XYZ file of C-alpha atoms in Angstrom:
70
model
C -11.399 6.977 -17.829
C -9.240 5.127 -15.291
C -8.624 6.458 -11.801
C -5.090 7.588 -10.996
C -3.339 5.076 -8.745
C -2.421 6.082 -5.186
C 1.203 6.816 -4.337
C 2.682 3.643 -2.826
C 5.789 3.238 -0.715
C 7.415 0.779 1.652
C 7.661 0.891 5.438
C 10.853 0.139 7.363
C 9.815 -3.515 7.571
C 9.057 -3.562 3.821
C 5.265 -3.508 4.213
C 3.314 -1.755 1.452
C 1.855 1.585 2.494
C -0.230 4.254 0.785
C 0.562 7.928 1.310
C -2.416 9.882 2.592
C -3.488 13.366 3.630
C -6.075 14.494 6.158
C -7.684 17.740 7.243
C -8.915 18.873 10.638
C -11.241 21.762 9.859
C -12.396 23.920 12.786
C -14.598 26.980 12.771
C -16.060 28.749 15.796
C -15.118 25.820 18.048
C -16.880 23.253 15.835
C -15.194 20.565 13.744
C -16.175 19.280 10.306
C -16.564 15.482 10.335
C -18.067 12.970 7.934
C -20.262 10.041 8.911
C -18.708 7.079 7.104
C -20.985 5.069 4.858
C -18.417 2.274 4.403
C -16.624 0.309 7.141
C -15.309 1.167 9.585
C -18.458 2.994 10.719
C -18.366 6.246 12.658
C -17.296 9.832 12.265
C -13.985 10.842 10.704
C -12.076 13.862 9.474
C -11.704 14.395 5.737
C -8.849 12.343 4.293
C -7.707 10.256 1.351
C -4.823 8.839 -0.639
C -2.271 10.942 -2.499
C -2.324 10.010 -6.201
C 0.937 8.958 -7.865
C 2.926 12.077 -8.773
C 0.529 14.403 -6.923
C 1.702 17.178 -4.597
C 0.408 16.574 -1.016
C -1.052 20.114 -0.799
C -2.984 19.560 -4.031
C -4.126 16.134 -2.800
C -5.447 17.684 0.420
C -7.482 20.298 -1.456
C -8.807 17.628 -3.849
C -9.839 15.289 -1.023
C -11.614 18.062 0.908
C -13.538 18.999 -2.266
C -14.365 15.367 -3.137
C -15.563 14.465 0.346
C -17.308 17.668 1.405
C -17.971 19.790 -1.671
C -16.176 22.692 0.040
């Protein structure tokens, strides 16, 4: 089964860009972060590319589930 390709667009200077979503999740003054296993190293919020034809709200829910299991 092949992975759905990310939604791709063009910037004002005609550079290729991928559309992405990200979530900042806070609860009781604490923030949910992931410790990246791939470069660049460090902590990051949950995020990922929007698949071609995918609604951004659906992409956000999918990425949060894929990256955190929540």
